[in-house]
Amino acid sequence: MSTQSRDAQLAILSDAACLDTPPQTVGDWTMLGKPLPDASGFFGVAYANETTREIVMIYRGTEELFSDEAGIDLVFADGSWHPQFEAAAAFTTQIKLLISGTKYSRFSLLTTGYDPGGGIARLMNRMFGLDWHASHR
């Protein structure tokens, strides 16, 4: 699959992650585990693609300027630590444990997101040594 095609698919998945209830399937991608909403405003969802042998973890960004999630925007500006980072690390660990010892254990793990979710995806990439893909917005 070309990088451009994969990036387009990841953009579609990122959009699906913004829905109140993300769909179980998006094209060739099937939801893996359960989405993780968190009291800090964090939201993560993972999808697996059996054809490309990839799993993508999507971190949702801020939807509105004055939402509960807006505080994370400021965290990226001043370099402080936000509870959403801990929630994202817990979600990433949860997905890694879920796939351990299964057919998915040899799949490539990708992270993506947009807005602050893209920043969180990048942070998780660095913390866990994953394959990060740029945000689409």
CSV table of C-alpha atoms in Angstrom, one decimal:
chain,number,residue,atom,x,y,z
A,1,MET,CA,0.0,0.0,0.0
A,2,SER,CA,1.4,3.4,-0.9
A,3,THR,CA,2.1,5.9,1.9
A,4,GLN,CA,-0.5,8.3,0.3
A,5,SER,CA,-3.2,5.6,0.4
A,6,ARG,CA,-2.4,4.6,4.0
A,7,ASP,CA,-2.4,8.3,5.1
A,8,ALA,CA,-5.8,8.7,3.5
A,9,GLN,CA,-7.1,5.6,5.3
A,10,LEU,CA,-5.7,6.9,8.6
A,11,ALA,CA,-7.4,10.3,8.0
A,12,ILE,CA,-10.7,8.5,7.6
A,13,LEU,CA,-10.1,6.5,10.8
A,14,SER,CA,-9.3,9.7,12.6
A,15,ASP,CA,-12.5,11.2,11.5
A,16,ALA,CA,-14.4,8.0,12.7
A,17,ALA,CA,-12.7,8.3,16.1
A,18,CYS,CA,-14.3,11.8,16.5
A,19,LEU,CA,-17.8,10.3,16.4
A,20,ASP,CA,-19.6,9.8,19.7
A,21,THR,CA,-19.7,6.1,19.0
A,22,PRO,CA,-17.0,5.1,16.5
A,23,PRO,CA,-18.1,2.4,14.1
A,24,GLN,CA,-17.0,-1.2,14.6
A,25,THR,CA,-15.7,-1.3,11.0
A,26,VAL,CA,-14.3,1.3,8.7
A,27,GLY,CA,-13.5,-0.1,5.3
A,28,ASP,CA,-11.0,-3.0,5.8
A,29,TRP,CA,-10.4,-1.9,9.4
A,30,THR,CA,-12.1,-3.5,12.4
A,31,MET,CA,-12.2,-2.1,15.9
A,32,LEU,CA,-9.9,-3.8,18.3
A,33,GLY,CA,-11.0,-3.9,21.9
A,34,LYS,CA,-13.1,-1.1,23.3
A,35,PRO,CA,-12.6,2.6,22.9
A,36,LEU,CA,-11.2,4.3,26.0
A,37,PRO,CA,-12.8,7.5,27.1
A,38,ASP,CA,-11.2,9.0,30.2
A,39,ALA,CA,-12.3,11.6,32.8
A,40,SER,CA,-9.3,13.7,31.7
A,41,GLY,CA,-10.9,14.2,28.3
A,42,PHE,CA,-8.7,11.6,26.6
A,43,PHE,CA,-10.3,9.3,24.0
A,44,GLY,CA,-8.5,6.5,22.2
A,45,VAL,CA,-9.7,3.8,19.8
A,46,ALA,CA,-7.8,1.1,17.9
A,47,TYR,CA,-8.5,-0.6,14.6
A,48,ALA,CA,-6.9,-3.7,12.9
A,49,ASN,CA,-6.5,-4.4,9.2
A,50,GLU,CA,-5.9,-8.0,8.5
A,51,THR,CA,-5.0,-7.3,4.8
A,52,THR,CA,-2.2,-4.9,5.6
A,53,ARG,CA,-1.3,-6.5,8.9
A,54,GLU,CA,-1.5,-3.2,10.7
A,55,ILE,CA,-3.1,-1.9,13.9
A,56,VAL,CA,-3.6,1.8,14.3
A,57,MET,CA,-4.2,3.5,17.7
A,58,ILE,CA,-6.1,6.8,17.2
A,59,TYR,CA,-5.9,9.6,19.7
A,60,ARG,CA,-8.8,12.1,19.5
A,61,GLY,CA,-8.1,15.8,19.5
A,62,THR,CA,-9.9,18.8,20.9
A,63,GLU,CA,-13.3,19.3,19.3
A,64,GLU,CA,-14.2,22.7,20.6
A,65,LEU,CA,-12.1,25.6,22.0
A,66,PHE,CA,-13.9,25.7,25.3
A,67,SER,CA,-14.4,21.9,25.7
A,68,ASP,CA,-12.9,20.0,28.7
A,69,GLU,CA,-10.2,18.9,26.3
A,70,ALA,CA,-9.0,22.4,25.5
A,71,GLY,CA,-6.6,22.4,28.5
A,72,ILE,CA,-4.4,19.9,26.7
A,73,ASP,CA,-3.8,22.5,23.9
A,74,LEU,CA,-2.2,24.7,26.5
A,75,VAL,CA,0.0,21.9,27.8
A,76,PHE,CA,1.6,21.5,24.4
A,77,ALA,CA,2.3,25.2,24.4
A,78,ASP,CA,4.1,25.3,27.8
A,79,GLY,CA,5.6,21.8,27.8
A,80,SER,CA,3.9,20.6,31.0
A,81,TRP,CA,2.5,17.1,31.7
A,82,HIS,CA,-1.2,16.5,31.3
A,83,PRO,CA,-3.4,13.6,32.7
A,84,GLN,CA,-4.3,12.8,29.1
A,85,PHE,CA,-0.7,11.7,28.5
A,86,GLU,CA,-1.1,9.1,31.3
A,87,ALA,CA,-4.4,8.0,29.9
A,88,ALA,CA,-2.9,7.6,26.4
A,89,ALA,CA,0.0,5.6,27.8
A,90,ALA,CA,-2.5,3.3,29.7
A,91,PHE,CA,-4.5,2.9,26.4
A,92,THR,CA,-1.4,2.1,24.4
A,93,THR,CA,-0.3,-0.4,27.0
A,94,GLN,CA,-3.9,-1.9,27.0
A,95,ILE,CA,-3.8,-2.5,23.3
A,96,LYS,CA,-0.3,-3.9,23.4
A,97,LEU,CA,-1.4,-6.4,26.1
A,98,LEU,CA,-4.6,-7.2,24.2
A,99,ILE,CA,-2.6,-8.3,21.1
A,100,SER,CA,0.2,-10.0,22.9
A,101,GLY,CA,0.3,-13.7,22.0
A,102,THR,CA,-2.5,-13.4,19.4
A,103,LYS,CA,-2.5,-13.3,15.6
A,104,TYR,CA,-2.1,-9.5,15.9
A,105,SER,CA,1.2,-9.7,17.8
A,106,ARG,CA,3.1,-9.6,14.5
A,107,PHE,CA,1.1,-6.7,13.0
A,108,SER,CA,2.7,-3.2,12.7
A,109,LEU,CA,1.6,-0.8,15.4
A,110,LEU,CA,0.8,2.7,14.2
A,111,THR,CA,-0.3,5.8,16.0
A,112,THR,CA,-2.2,8.8,14.6
A,113,GLY,CA,-4.5,11.6,15.5
A,114,TYR,CA,-5.0,15.3,14.8
A,115,ASP,CA,-4.8,18.5,16.7
A,116,PRO,CA,-3.7,17.6,20.3
A,117,GLY,CA,-4.4,14.0,19.4
A,118,GLY,CA,-1.6,14.1,16.9
A,119,GLY,CA,0.7,15.4,19.5
A,120,ILE,CA,-0.3,12.6,21.9
A,121,ALA,CA,0.2,10.1,19.1
A,122,ARG,CA,3.7,11.5,18.6
A,123,LEU,CA,4.4,11.3,22.3
A,124,MET,CA,3.2,7.6,22.4
A,125,ASN,CA,5.4,6.9,19.4
A,126,ARG,CA,8.4,8.1,21.3
A,127,MET,CA,7.5,6.4,24.5
A,128,PHE,CA,6.7,3.0,23.0
A,129,GLY,CA,8.8,3.1,19.8
A,130,LEU,CA,5.8,2.9,17.5
A,131,ASP,CA,5.3,4.0,13.9
A,132,TRP,CA,3.8,7.5,13.9
A,133,HIS,CA,1.8,9.1,11.1
A,134,ALA,CA,1.2,12.8,10.8
A,135,SER,CA,-2.0,14.3,11.6
A,136,HIS,CA,-4.4,15.1,8.8
A,137,ARG,CA,-5.7,18.4,10.0
